[in-house]
Every structure is written in structure tokens, then in C-alpha cells.
């Protein structure tokens, strides 16, 4: 009976179970996001927590001198190295 209830875990389910983000987003533009808070600055980049329009929460780097405030909208980019970066939304 136990075999009949076994469930194969895919990447999405593992991410939800562990609270992490799997590397399943396509590289490049992912979607727009809303800034939740700053997580600190290192070198020339600030790390922010953002709520993305795809329903996920990400930690992403902002490489500009300006400071993002809670509620600001940005573009979420999946970089080639697997990290996430934020870009301004251009009109």
C-alpha cells in the first residue's frame, strides 16, 4: 500500500518543501517584481527580496547606486551564472 501513495518529487515540489528556489527559470528576463526589503549591501551591489509576478519570492542583486524602496517595481533577470538580478523598468 505504501508504494501506491509514493509521489515523485519534481523540482518545483522540492523548492516548496525546502523553501528554496530551484534553477528552473529561463535565463534572461523572468517577469516584473515588487521590492519587499533590502537584505544588505556588498561591494557595489545591494541584495533585495522581491515578490515576483510569477508568484515566487526571490533574492536578487541591484547593481545601481540608487536605493530601491519597498513597493517599487523592477524587472527580474535570471543571470547566466544562476543568480538573479534586478533591472529598472524602462518606460
Short mmCIF file of N, CA, C and O in Angstrom, two decimals:
data_model
loop_
_atom_site.label_atom_id
_atom_site.label_comp_id
_atom_site.label_asym_id
_atom_site.label_seq_id
_atom_site.Cartn_x
_atom_site.Cartn_y
_atom_site.Cartn_z
N UNK A 1 0.83 -1.19 0.00
CA UNK A 1 0.00 0.00 0.00
C UNK A 1 0.87 1.25 0.00
O UNK A 1 0.52 2.21 -0.64
N UNK A 2 1.98 1.21 0.73
CA UNK A 2 2.85 2.39 0.78
C UNK A 2 3.36 2.76 -0.60
O UNK A 2 3.51 3.93 -0.92
N UNK A 3 3.62 1.75 -1.45
CA UNK A 3 4.09 2.04 -2.79
C UNK A 3 3.06 2.79 -3.61
O UNK A 3 3.39 3.59 -4.47
N UNK A 4 1.80 2.56 -3.36
CA UNK A 4 0.76 3.20 -4.16
C UNK A 4 0.60 4.67 -3.82
O UNK A 4 0.02 5.43 -4.60
N UNK A 5 1.12 5.11 -2.68
CA UNK A 5 0.99 6.51 -2.31
C UNK A 5 2.29 7.28 -2.48
O UNK A 5 2.36 8.45 -2.16
N UNK A 6 3.34 6.61 -2.94
CA UNK A 6 4.59 7.32 -3.20
C UNK A 6 4.39 8.35 -4.30
O UNK A 6 3.68 8.10 -5.27
N UNK A 7 5.03 9.47 -4.15
CA UNK A 7 4.89 10.56 -5.10
C UNK A 7 6.27 10.97 -5.57
O UNK A 7 7.16 11.20 -4.76
N UNK A 8 6.45 11.06 -6.86
CA UNK A 8 7.73 11.52 -7.41
C UNK A 8 7.84 13.02 -7.18
O UNK A 8 6.91 13.76 -7.48
N UNK A 9 8.96 13.45 -6.61
CA UNK A 9 9.16 14.87 -6.34
C UNK A 9 9.85 15.52 -7.53
O UNK A 9 10.90 15.09 -7.96
N UNK A 10 9.24 16.54 -8.06
CA UNK A 10 9.88 17.28 -9.13
C UNK A 10 10.56 18.52 -8.55
O UNK A 10 10.50 18.76 -7.36
N UNK A 11 11.24 19.30 -9.39
CA UNK A 11 11.99 20.46 -8.91
C UNK A 11 11.10 21.46 -8.18
O UNK A 11 11.48 22.01 -7.16
N UNK A 12 9.93 21.72 -8.69
CA UNK A 12 9.02 22.69 -8.09
C UNK A 12 8.60 22.23 -6.69
O UNK A 12 8.59 23.01 -5.75
N UNK A 13 8.26 20.98 -6.55
CA UNK A 13 7.84 20.46 -5.25
C UNK A 13 9.01 20.50 -4.26
O UNK A 13 8.81 20.80 -3.08
N UNK A 14 10.21 20.20 -4.72
CA UNK A 14 11.38 20.26 -3.84
C UNK A 14 11.63 21.69 -3.38
O UNK A 14 11.97 21.93 -2.23
N UNK A 15 11.46 22.64 -4.27
CA UNK A 15 11.66 24.03 -3.90
C UNK A 15 10.66 24.45 -2.83
O UNK A 15 11.02 25.13 -1.87
N UNK A 16 9.41 24.05 -2.98
CA UNK A 16 8.41 24.39 -1.98
C UNK A 16 8.69 23.70 -0.66
O UNK A 16 8.53 24.28 0.40
N UNK A 17 9.12 22.47 -0.71
CA UNK A 17 9.38 21.70 0.51
C UNK A 17 10.58 22.24 1.28
O UNK A 17 10.59 22.25 2.50
N UNK A 18 11.59 22.71 0.57
CA UNK A 18 12.80 23.18 1.23
C UNK A 18 12.82 24.68 1.42
O UNK A 18 13.71 25.22 2.05
N UNK A 19 11.84 25.38 0.85
CA UNK A 19 11.78 26.82 0.98
C UNK A 19 12.75 27.55 0.08
O UNK A 19 12.92 28.75 0.18
N UNK A 20 13.37 26.85 -0.86
CA UNK A 20 14.34 27.47 -1.76
C UNK A 20 13.76 27.66 -3.15
O UNK A 20 12.63 27.31 -3.43
N UNK A 21 14.58 28.21 -4.00
CA UNK A 21 14.19 28.43 -5.38
C UNK A 21 15.05 27.52 -6.25
O UNK A 21 16.27 27.54 -6.15
N UNK A 22 14.42 26.72 -7.07
CA UNK A 22 15.19 25.88 -7.97
C UNK A 22 15.59 26.69 -9.19
O UNK A 22 15.01 27.71 -9.50
N UNK A 23 16.56 26.20 -9.88
CA UNK A 23 17.11 26.88 -11.05
C UNK A 23 16.34 26.47 -12.29
O UNK A 23 16.89 25.94 -13.24
N UNK A 24 15.01 26.69 -12.29
CA UNK A 24 14.17 26.26 -13.39
C UNK A 24 13.70 27.41 -14.26
O UNK A 24 13.08 27.17 -15.28
N UNK A 25 13.95 28.64 -13.88
CA UNK A 25 13.54 29.78 -14.70
C UNK A 25 14.44 29.86 -15.92
O UNK A 25 15.63 29.56 -15.85
N UNK A 26 13.89 30.31 -17.05
CA UNK A 26 14.75 30.50 -18.22
C UNK A 26 15.73 31.64 -17.95
O UNK A 26 15.46 32.51 -17.12
N UNK A 27 16.87 31.60 -18.60
CA UNK A 27 17.83 32.69 -18.44
C UNK A 27 17.33 33.91 -19.17
O UNK A 27 16.64 33.81 -20.17
N UNK A 28 17.65 35.07 -18.64
CA UNK A 28 17.16 36.32 -19.19
C UNK A 28 15.98 36.84 -18.38
O UNK A 28 15.81 36.50 -17.21
N UNK A 29 15.16 37.64 -19.02
CA UNK A 29 14.01 38.25 -18.36
C UNK A 29 13.06 37.17 -17.84
O UNK A 29 12.69 36.26 -18.57
N UNK A 30 12.67 37.28 -16.56
CA UNK A 30 11.72 36.33 -15.98
C UNK A 30 10.34 36.97 -15.91
O UNK A 30 9.39 36.47 -16.49
N UNK A 31 10.23 38.10 -15.21
CA UNK A 31 8.97 38.83 -15.08
C UNK A 31 9.24 40.10 -14.28
O UNK A 31 10.37 40.35 -13.88
N UNK A 32 8.21 40.88 -14.03
CA UNK A 32 8.36 42.05 -13.17
C UNK A 32 8.15 41.61 -11.73
O UNK A 32 7.58 40.56 -11.46
N UNK A 33 8.67 42.43 -10.79
CA UNK A 33 8.60 42.08 -9.37
C UNK A 33 8.44 43.34 -8.53
O UNK A 33 8.74 44.44 -8.98
N UNK A 34 7.99 43.15 -7.30
CA UNK A 34 7.82 44.23 -6.33
C UNK A 34 8.82 44.04 -5.20
O UNK A 34 8.92 42.95 -4.63
N UNK A 35 9.55 45.10 -4.87
CA UNK A 35 10.56 45.05 -3.81
C UNK A 35 9.87 44.86 -2.46
O UNK A 35 8.92 45.56 -2.13
N UNK A 36 10.36 43.88 -1.69
CA UNK A 36 9.87 43.65 -0.33
C UNK A 36 10.76 44.38 0.66
O UNK A 36 10.29 45.15 1.49
N UNK A 37 12.10 44.11 0.58
CA UNK A 37 13.03 44.76 1.50
C UNK A 37 14.45 44.57 1.02
O UNK A 37 14.75 43.68 0.24
N UNK A 38 15.34 45.40 1.56
CA UNK A 38 16.77 45.27 1.31
C UNK A 38 17.34 44.23 2.26
O UNK A 38 16.98 44.18 3.43
N UNK A 39 18.25 43.40 1.74
CA UNK A 39 18.90 42.38 2.56
C UNK A 39 20.34 42.73 2.86
O UNK A 39 21.05 41.94 3.48
N UNK A 40 20.79 43.91 2.42
CA UNK A 40 22.15 44.35 2.71
C UNK A 40 22.96 44.63 1.46
O UNK A 40 22.58 44.26 0.35
N UNK A 41 24.09 45.28 1.66
CA UNK A 41 24.96 45.69 0.56
C UNK A 41 26.31 45.02 0.68
O UNK A 41 26.88 44.93 1.77
N UNK A 42 26.83 44.57 -0.45
CA UNK A 42 28.18 44.01 -0.53
C UNK A 42 28.81 44.53 -1.81
O UNK A 42 28.21 44.45 -2.88
N UNK A 43 30.00 45.06 -1.68
CA UNK A 43 30.72 45.66 -2.82
C UNK A 43 29.84 46.74 -3.45
O UNK A 43 29.40 47.63 -2.76
N UNK A 44 29.57 46.61 -4.73
CA UNK A 44 28.81 47.64 -5.43
C UNK A 44 27.37 47.19 -5.70
O UNK A 44 26.69 47.74 -6.53
N UNK A 45 26.89 46.17 -4.98
CA UNK A 45 25.55 45.65 -5.23
C UNK A 45 24.78 45.52 -3.92
O UNK A 45 25.35 45.20 -2.88
N UNK A 46 23.47 45.73 -4.00
CA UNK A 46 22.59 45.54 -2.85
C UNK A 46 21.69 44.35 -3.16
O UNK A 46 21.17 44.23 -4.26
N UNK A 47 21.49 43.50 -2.19
CA UNK A 47 20.63 42.34 -2.33
C UNK A 47 19.24 42.71 -1.82
O UNK A 47 19.11 43.26 -0.72
N UNK A 48 18.23 42.40 -2.62
CA UNK A 48 16.84 42.68 -2.24
C UNK A 48 16.02 41.41 -2.29
O UNK A 48 16.29 40.50 -3.07
N UNK A 49 15.00 41.38 -1.47
CA UNK A 49 13.97 40.35 -1.54
C UNK A 49 12.82 40.94 -2.33
O UNK A 49 12.39 42.07 -2.04
N UNK A 50 12.32 40.19 -3.32
CA UNK A 50 11.24 40.69 -4.17
C UNK A 50 10.15 39.65 -4.33
O UNK A 50 10.42 38.45 -4.33
N UNK A 51 8.91 40.11 -4.46
CA UNK A 51 7.78 39.26 -4.82
C UNK A 51 7.60 39.38 -6.32
O UNK A 51 7.29 40.47 -6.83
N UNK A 52 7.81 38.29 -7.04
CA UNK A 52 7.70 38.31 -8.49
C UNK A 52 6.26 38.09 -8.94
O UNK A 52 5.46 37.47 -8.23
N UNK A 53 5.94 38.57 -10.12
CA UNK A 53 4.60 38.40 -10.67
C UNK A 53 4.26 36.94 -10.98
O UNK A 53 3.11 36.63 -11.24
N UNK A 54 5.25 36.06 -10.97
CA UNK A 54 5.00 34.64 -11.20
C UNK A 54 4.61 33.91 -9.91
O UNK A 54 4.48 32.70 -9.89
N UNK A 55 4.46 34.66 -8.81
CA UNK A 55 4.02 34.09 -7.55
C UNK A 55 5.13 33.62 -6.63
O UNK A 55 4.85 33.10 -5.55
N UNK A 56 6.37 33.79 -7.03
CA UNK A 56 7.50 33.35 -6.22
C UNK A 56 8.19 34.54 -5.56
O UNK A 56 8.07 35.67 -6.01
N UNK A 57 8.95 34.25 -4.52
CA UNK A 57 9.79 35.26 -3.86
C UNK A 57 11.24 34.96 -4.20
O UNK A 57 11.65 33.80 -4.16
N UNK A 58 12.00 35.99 -4.56
CA UNK A 58 13.39 35.82 -4.97
C UNK A 58 14.29 36.75 -4.17
O UNK A 58 13.85 37.79 -3.68
N UNK A 59 15.56 36.39 -4.10
CA UNK A 59 16.61 37.29 -3.64
C UNK A 59 17.41 37.65 -4.88
O UNK A 59 17.87 36.75 -5.60
N UNK A 60 17.55 38.94 -5.13
CA UNK A 60 18.20 39.38 -6.36
C UNK A 60 19.05 40.61 -6.09
O UNK A 60 18.80 41.38 -5.18
N UNK A 61 20.08 40.78 -6.93
CA UNK A 61 21.04 41.88 -6.77
C UNK A 61 20.63 43.08 -7.62
O UNK A 61 20.18 42.95 -8.74
N UNK A 62 20.86 44.25 -7.05
CA UNK A 62 20.64 45.54 -7.72
C UNK A 62 22.01 46.19 -7.84
O UNK A 62 22.68 46.41 -6.84
N UNK A 63 22.48 46.48 -9.05
CA UNK A 63 23.84 46.97 -9.23
C UNK A 63 23.92 48.47 -9.50
O UNK A 63 24.95 48.97 -9.94
N UNK A 64 22.87 49.19 -9.21
CA UNK A 64 22.85 50.63 -9.43
C UNK A 64 23.06 51.38 -8.12
O UNK A 64 22.87 50.83 -7.04
N UNK A 65 23.45 52.65 -8.20
CA UNK A 65 23.70 53.44 -6.99
C UNK A 65 22.43 53.84 -6.25
O UNK A 65 22.46 54.05 -5.05
N UNK A 66 21.34 53.96 -6.97
CA UNK A 66 20.09 54.35 -6.32
C UNK A 66 19.62 53.24 -5.39
O UNK A 66 19.97 52.08 -5.53
N UNK A 67 18.82 53.63 -4.41
CA UNK A 67 18.28 52.69 -3.43
C UNK A 67 16.83 52.39 -3.79
O UNK A 67 16.05 53.29 -4.10
N UNK A 68 16.48 51.12 -3.75
CA UNK A 68 15.10 50.72 -4.02
C UNK A 68 14.32 50.74 -2.71
O UNK A 68 14.83 50.33 -1.66
N UNK A 69 13.09 51.21 -2.78
CA UNK A 69 12.22 51.25 -1.61
C UNK A 69 11.15 50.16 -1.71
O UNK A 69 10.81 49.71 -2.81
N UNK A 70 10.64 49.78 -0.57
CA UNK A 70 9.57 48.79 -0.52
C UNK A 70 8.43 49.23 -1.43
O UNK A 70 8.03 50.39 -1.42
N UNK A 71 7.95 48.30 -2.25
CA UNK A 71 6.83 48.59 -3.15
C UNK A 71 7.23 49.00 -4.55
O UNK A 71 6.38 49.02 -5.44
N UNK A 72 8.51 49.32 -4.76
CA UNK A 72 8.95 49.71 -6.11
C UNK A 72 8.92 48.50 -7.03
O UNK A 72 9.14 47.37 -6.62
N UNK A 73 8.66 48.78 -8.32
CA UNK A 73 8.58 47.74 -9.33
C UNK A 73 9.88 47.68 -10.12
O UNK A 73 10.47 48.71 -10.46
N UNK A 74 10.33 46.47 -10.40
CA UNK A 74 11.57 46.23 -11.13
C UNK A 74 11.39 45.03 -12.06
O UNK A 74 10.41 44.29 -11.95
N UNK A 75 12.36 44.84 -12.94
CA UNK A 75 12.41 43.64 -13.78
C UNK A 75 13.31 42.61 -13.10
O UNK A 75 14.36 42.96 -12.58
N UNK A 76 12.90 41.36 -13.12
CA UNK A 76 13.69 40.27 -12.56
C UNK A 76 14.37 39.54 -13.71
O UNK A 76 13.71 39.09 -14.65
N UNK A 77 15.70 39.43 -13.61
CA UNK A 77 16.50 38.81 -14.66
C UNK A 77 17.23 37.59 -14.08
O UNK A 77 17.86 37.69 -13.02
N UNK A 78 17.17 36.46 -14.77
CA UNK A 78 17.91 35.27 -14.37
C UNK A 78 19.24 35.30 -15.12
O UNK A 78 19.28 35.13 -16.33
N UNK A 79 20.32 35.54 -14.38
CA UNK A 79 21.65 35.68 -14.98
C UNK A 79 22.21 34.31 -15.39
O UNK A 79 21.80 33.28 -14.87
N UNK A 80 23.16 34.33 -16.30
CA UNK A 80 23.79 33.10 -16.80
C UNK A 80 24.47 32.29 -15.71
O UNK A 80 24.65 31.08 -15.85
N UNK A 81 24.88 32.94 -14.62
CA UNK A 81 25.56 32.21 -13.53
C UNK A 81 24.57 31.60 -12.54
O UNK A 81 24.96 31.04 -11.52
N UNK A 82 23.27 31.72 -12.82
CA UNK A 82 22.24 31.12 -11.96
C UNK A 82 21.69 32.05 -10.91
O UNK A 82 20.72 31.71 -10.24
N UNK A 83 22.29 33.23 -10.73
CA UNK A 83 21.79 34.20 -9.76
C UNK A 83 20.69 35.04 -10.42
O UNK A 83 20.43 34.94 -11.62
N UNK A 84 20.08 35.90 -9.61
CA UNK A 84 19.03 36.79 -10.12
C UNK A 84 19.46 38.22 -9.91
O UNK A 84 20.05 38.57 -8.90
N UNK A 85 19.15 39.05 -10.90
CA UNK A 85 19.46 40.47 -10.85
C UNK A 85 18.21 41.28 -11.10
O UNK A 85 17.26 40.79 -11.72
N UNK A 86 18.23 42.52 -10.63
CA UNK A 86 17.12 43.44 -10.83
C UNK A 86 17.54 44.53 -11.80
O UNK A 86 18.67 45.00 -11.76
N UNK A 87 16.62 44.91 -12.64
CA UNK A 87 16.83 46.00 -13.59
C UNK A 87 15.66 46.96 -13.48
O UNK A 87 14.54 46.54 -13.16
N UNK A 88 15.89 48.24 -13.77
CA UNK A 88 14.78 49.19 -13.75
C UNK A 88 13.79 48.89 -14.86
O UNK A 88 14.16 48.31 -15.89
N UNK A 89 12.56 49.27 -14.65
CA UNK A 89 11.54 49.16 -15.70
C UNK A 89 11.62 50.43 -16.52
O UNK A 89 11.46 51.53 -15.99
N UNK A 90 11.90 50.27 -17.79
CA UNK A 90 12.03 51.43 -18.69
C UNK A 90 10.68 51.73 -19.32
O UNK A 90 9.97 50.82 -19.73
N UNK A 91 10.36 52.99 -19.37
CA UNK A 91 9.06 53.41 -19.97
C UNK A 91 9.08 53.26 -21.46
O UNK A 91 9.96 53.36 -22.17
#
